[in-house]
C-alpha atoms as one frame of an Amber mdcrd trajectory, in Angstrom:
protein
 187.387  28.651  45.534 184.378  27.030  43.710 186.113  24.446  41.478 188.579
  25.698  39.014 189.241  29.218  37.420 190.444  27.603  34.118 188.277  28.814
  30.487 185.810  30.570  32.686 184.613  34.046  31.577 184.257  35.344  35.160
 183.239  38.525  34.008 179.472  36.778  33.284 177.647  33.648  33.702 177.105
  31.317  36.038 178.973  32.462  39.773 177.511  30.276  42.822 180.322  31.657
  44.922 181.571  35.104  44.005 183.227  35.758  47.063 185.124  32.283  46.198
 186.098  33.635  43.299 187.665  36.309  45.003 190.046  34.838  47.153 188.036
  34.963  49.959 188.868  30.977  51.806 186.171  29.913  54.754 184.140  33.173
  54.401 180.445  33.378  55.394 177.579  32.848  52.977 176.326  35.750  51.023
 173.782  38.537  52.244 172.174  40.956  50.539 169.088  42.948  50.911 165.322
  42.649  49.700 163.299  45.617  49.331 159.244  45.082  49.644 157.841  48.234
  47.990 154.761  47.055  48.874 154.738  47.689  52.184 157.027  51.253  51.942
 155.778  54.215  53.555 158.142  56.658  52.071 159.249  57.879  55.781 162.836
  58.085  54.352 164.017  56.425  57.734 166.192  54.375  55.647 168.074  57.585
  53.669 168.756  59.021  57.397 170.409  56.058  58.838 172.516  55.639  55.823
 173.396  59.350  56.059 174.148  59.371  59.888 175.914  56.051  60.201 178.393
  57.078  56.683 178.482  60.573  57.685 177.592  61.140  54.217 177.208  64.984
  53.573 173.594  66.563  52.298 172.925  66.842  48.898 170.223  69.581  48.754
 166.597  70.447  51.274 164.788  71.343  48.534 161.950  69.887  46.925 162.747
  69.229  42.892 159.325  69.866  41.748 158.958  66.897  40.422 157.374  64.518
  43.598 157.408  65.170  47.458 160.680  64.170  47.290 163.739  66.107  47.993
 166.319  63.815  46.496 166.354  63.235  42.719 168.124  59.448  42.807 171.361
  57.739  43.752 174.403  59.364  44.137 178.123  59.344  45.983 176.130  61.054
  48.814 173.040  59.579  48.787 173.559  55.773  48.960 170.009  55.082  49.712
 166.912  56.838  47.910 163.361  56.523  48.361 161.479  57.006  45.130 157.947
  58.331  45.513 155.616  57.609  42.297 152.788  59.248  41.830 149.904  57.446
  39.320 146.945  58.640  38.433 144.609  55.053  37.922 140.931  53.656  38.343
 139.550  52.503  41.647 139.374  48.532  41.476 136.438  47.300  41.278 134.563
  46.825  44.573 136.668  49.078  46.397 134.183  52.051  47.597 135.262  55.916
  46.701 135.689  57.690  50.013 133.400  59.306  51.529 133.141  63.351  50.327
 130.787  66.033  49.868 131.646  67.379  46.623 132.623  64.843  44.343 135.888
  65.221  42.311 136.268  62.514  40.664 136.492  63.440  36.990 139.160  66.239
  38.140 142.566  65.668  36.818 144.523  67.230  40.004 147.780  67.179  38.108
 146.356  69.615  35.491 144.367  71.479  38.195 147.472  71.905  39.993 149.947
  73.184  37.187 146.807  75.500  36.410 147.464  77.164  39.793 145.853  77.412
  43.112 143.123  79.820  42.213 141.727  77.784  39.421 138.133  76.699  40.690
 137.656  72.910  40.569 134.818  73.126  37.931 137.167  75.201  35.228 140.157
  72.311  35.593 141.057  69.675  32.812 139.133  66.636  32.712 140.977  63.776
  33.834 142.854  61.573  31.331 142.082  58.183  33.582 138.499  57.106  33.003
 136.609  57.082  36.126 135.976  53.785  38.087 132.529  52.285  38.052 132.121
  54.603  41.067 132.917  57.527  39.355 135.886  58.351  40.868 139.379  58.127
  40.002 142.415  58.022  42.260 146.231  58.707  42.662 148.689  55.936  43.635
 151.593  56.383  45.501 154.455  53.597  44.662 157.180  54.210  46.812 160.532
  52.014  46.695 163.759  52.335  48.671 166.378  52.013  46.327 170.004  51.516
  46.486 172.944  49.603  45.331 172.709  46.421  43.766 176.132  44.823  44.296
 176.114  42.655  41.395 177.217  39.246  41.473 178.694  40.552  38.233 179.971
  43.791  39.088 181.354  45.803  36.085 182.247  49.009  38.247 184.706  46.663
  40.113 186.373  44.918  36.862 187.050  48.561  35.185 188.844  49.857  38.554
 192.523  50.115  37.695 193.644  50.747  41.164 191.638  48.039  43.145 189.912
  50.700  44.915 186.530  48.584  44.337 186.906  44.750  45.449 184.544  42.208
  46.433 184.061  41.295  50.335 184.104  37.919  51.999 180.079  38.718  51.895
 180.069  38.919  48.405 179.350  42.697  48.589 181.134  44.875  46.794 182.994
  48.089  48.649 185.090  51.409  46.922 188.004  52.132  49.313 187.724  55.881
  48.874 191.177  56.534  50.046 192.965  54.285  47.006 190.600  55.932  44.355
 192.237  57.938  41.919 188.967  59.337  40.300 189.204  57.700  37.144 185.792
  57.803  36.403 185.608  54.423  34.830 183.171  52.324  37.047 180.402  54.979
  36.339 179.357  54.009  32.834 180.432  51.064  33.638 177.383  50.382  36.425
 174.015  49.192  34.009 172.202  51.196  37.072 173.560  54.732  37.479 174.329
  53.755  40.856 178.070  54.701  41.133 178.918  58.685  41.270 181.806  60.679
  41.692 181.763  64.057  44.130 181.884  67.278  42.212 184.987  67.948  45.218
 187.934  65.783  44.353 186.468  63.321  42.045 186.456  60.194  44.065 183.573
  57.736  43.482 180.897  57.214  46.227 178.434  54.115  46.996 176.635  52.059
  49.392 179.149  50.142  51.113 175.808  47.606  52.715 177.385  49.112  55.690
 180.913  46.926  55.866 181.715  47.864  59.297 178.497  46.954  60.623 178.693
  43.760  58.916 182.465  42.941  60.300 180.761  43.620  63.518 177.697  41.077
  63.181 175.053  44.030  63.077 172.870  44.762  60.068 172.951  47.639  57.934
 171.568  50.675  59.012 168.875  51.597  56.985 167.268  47.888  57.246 167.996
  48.514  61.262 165.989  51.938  60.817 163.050  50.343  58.407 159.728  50.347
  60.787 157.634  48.804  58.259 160.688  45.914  57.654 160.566  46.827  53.817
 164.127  46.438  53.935 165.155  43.066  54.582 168.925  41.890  55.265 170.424
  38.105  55.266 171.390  35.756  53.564 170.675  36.083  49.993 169.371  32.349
  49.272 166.895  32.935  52.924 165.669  36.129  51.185 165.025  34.734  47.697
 162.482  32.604  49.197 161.186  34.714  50.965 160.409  36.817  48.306 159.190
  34.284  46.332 156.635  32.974  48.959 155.259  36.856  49.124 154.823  37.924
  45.618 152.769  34.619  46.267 150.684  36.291  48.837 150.131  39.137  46.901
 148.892  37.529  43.884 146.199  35.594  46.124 145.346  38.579  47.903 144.560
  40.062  44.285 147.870  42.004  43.243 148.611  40.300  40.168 150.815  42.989
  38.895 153.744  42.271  41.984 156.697  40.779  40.639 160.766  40.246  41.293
 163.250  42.043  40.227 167.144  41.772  40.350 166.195  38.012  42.206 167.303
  35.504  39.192 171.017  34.407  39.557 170.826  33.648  35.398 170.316  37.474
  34.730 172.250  40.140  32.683 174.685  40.760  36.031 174.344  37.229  37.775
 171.697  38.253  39.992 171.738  40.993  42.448 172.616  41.300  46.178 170.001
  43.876  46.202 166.825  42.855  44.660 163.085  44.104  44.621 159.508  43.439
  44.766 158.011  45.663  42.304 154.028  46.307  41.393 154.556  47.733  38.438
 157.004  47.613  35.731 160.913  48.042  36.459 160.551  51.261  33.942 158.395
  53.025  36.422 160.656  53.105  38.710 163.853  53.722  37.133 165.479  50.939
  36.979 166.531  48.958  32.851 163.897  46.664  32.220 167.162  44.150  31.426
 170.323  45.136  32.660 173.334  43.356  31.329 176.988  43.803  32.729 179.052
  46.138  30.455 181.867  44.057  30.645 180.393  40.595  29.358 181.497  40.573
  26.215 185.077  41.726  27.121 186.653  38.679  26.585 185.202  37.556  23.484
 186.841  41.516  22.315 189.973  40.407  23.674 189.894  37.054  21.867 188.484
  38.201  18.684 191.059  41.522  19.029 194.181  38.381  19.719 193.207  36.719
  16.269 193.119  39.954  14.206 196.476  40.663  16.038 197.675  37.172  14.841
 196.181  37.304  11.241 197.839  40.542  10.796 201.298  39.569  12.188 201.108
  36.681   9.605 200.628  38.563   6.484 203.067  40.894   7.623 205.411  38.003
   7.872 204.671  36.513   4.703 205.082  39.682   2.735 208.393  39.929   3.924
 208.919  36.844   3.047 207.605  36.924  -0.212 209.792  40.108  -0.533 213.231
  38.533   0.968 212.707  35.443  -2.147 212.496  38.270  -4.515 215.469  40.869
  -3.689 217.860  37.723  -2.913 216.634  36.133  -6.526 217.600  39.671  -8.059
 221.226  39.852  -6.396 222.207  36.252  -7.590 221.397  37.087 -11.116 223.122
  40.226 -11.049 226.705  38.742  -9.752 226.121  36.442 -12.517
């Protein structure tokens, strides 16, 4: 283990060696997964992998209305989801409008679309976006593979009463579906939405970063299936850097807006196993701007709960006290 266990709240803070912590003597360093949304396509290569490998049932073919997606987010049977954003935004400058006949540009397609497919081109909306020094304005597509984040601080795995989640000697973190009792309790717990139970029997449901494969020496499946390698797997320190040395990249190549998230082992959970490059705010793409583990402050409760416990055992004692001087003062003058 990583020095001793003694006065340390290991429900948050620092954790260099969480599978340490654990139990686990001699294990292997820590992987995890970094997801470059920069370079998704949104072929949803990853969400079949997961599906076929986990034998994870469907969860719905049709299209929500909302995107060209067919899966609304994370769930107990969908472990990995690719988001697809749509923004309406400005051509940068110097980038040449495409080429076209009849120019659009002012059109706000959204609008024109909701107005229905019969509505000439001329009679739609005009578009909120100002146009571009070109005159045009464009959609852009954001699309990010998300999935779970297996804290370093995991709150879904410190609420289980049965054990059924527990940390790996990869520092992941795994439910053993057939010790859970369907409690319910990790899934408020979980600052992502990430854990779920199944409508069936009640049983939570996650990504398990493919366990088996791991035992095995193989990657997980949906960074095997990944053709444009926005999924990453290894270790978690190799990937950091990585990460680090291509938000770099992007900034020189004139994406200022790409940034890390879930990277910084001094956030809310302890940093995550699972982190992102993002080009646009966390918000945008569902995920808490600053998530915090629910469980943090659980044993300052617990300490705080102790000396109300105490305070209130002593003035229960001292009444009685106060009450025993009194009634044995009375008797001895009556006898008298």
């Amino acid at each position: 283990m990583t020095g001793s266990l003694v006065g340390r709240n290991l429900l948050a803070g620092a954790e260099p060696d969480p599978s340490g912590d654990a139990g686990h003597t001699g294990h292997p360093e820590r992987v995890g997964f970094f997801t470059d949304t920069s370079v998704c396509i949104g072929c949803k290569a990853c969400e079949v992998a997961c599906k076929e490998w986990n034998a994870l049932p469907e969860d719905g073919l049709a299209l929500t209305g909302m995107s060209y997606d067919n899966s609304e987010g994370l769930g107990a049977s969908t472990w990995r989801h690719v988001a697809f954003i749509e923004q309406s935004r400005p051509l940068p400058l110097g980038v040449p409008a495409p080429d076209a006949t009849v120019d659009h540009g002012d059109v706000d397609v959204f609008a024109l679309a909701a107005a229905g497919p019969a509505t000439p081109a001329g009679e739609a909306p005009p578009a909120e976006t100002p146009p571009a020094p070109e005159g045009r304005t464009e959609l852009r597509w954001l699309m990010s593979s998300d999935v779970c984040k297996h804290c370093t601080h995991a709150a879904c795995l410190d609420v289980c009463p049965t054990g059924s989640l527990f940390r790996t000697e990869f520092g992941t973190v795994v439910v053993q579906e057939d010790i859970c009792n369907g409690c319910g309790y990790c899934v408020p717990a979980c600052p992502y939405g990430v854990i779920e139970q199944r409508p069936e029997d009640g049983r939570a449901f996650k990504c398990t970063m493919c366990y088996d494969r791991l035992g095995a020496g193989q990657e997980p499946a949906c960074a095997k299936a990944c053709p444009t390698e926005s999924i990453q797997f290894g270790p978690l320190d190799e990937l950091r850097e990585r990460a680090a040395a291509r938000v770099e990249e992007l900034h020189r190549a004139g994406v200022p807006e790409a940034r890390l998230y879930g990277h910084d082992p001094e956030d809310g959970v302890g940093g995550d196993g699972a982190f992102f490059l993002l080009l646009d705010e966390p918000e945008v793409y569902g995920l808490p701007p600053d998530p915090v583990v629910t469980t943090r402050d659980l044993p300052a409760m617990w300490r705080h709960a102790g000396a109300a416990a105490l305070t209130l055992l002593g003035g229960l004692a001292a009444v009685f006290a106060a009450h025993g001087r009194h009634g044995g003062g009375t008797g001895r003058r009556g006898g008298l």
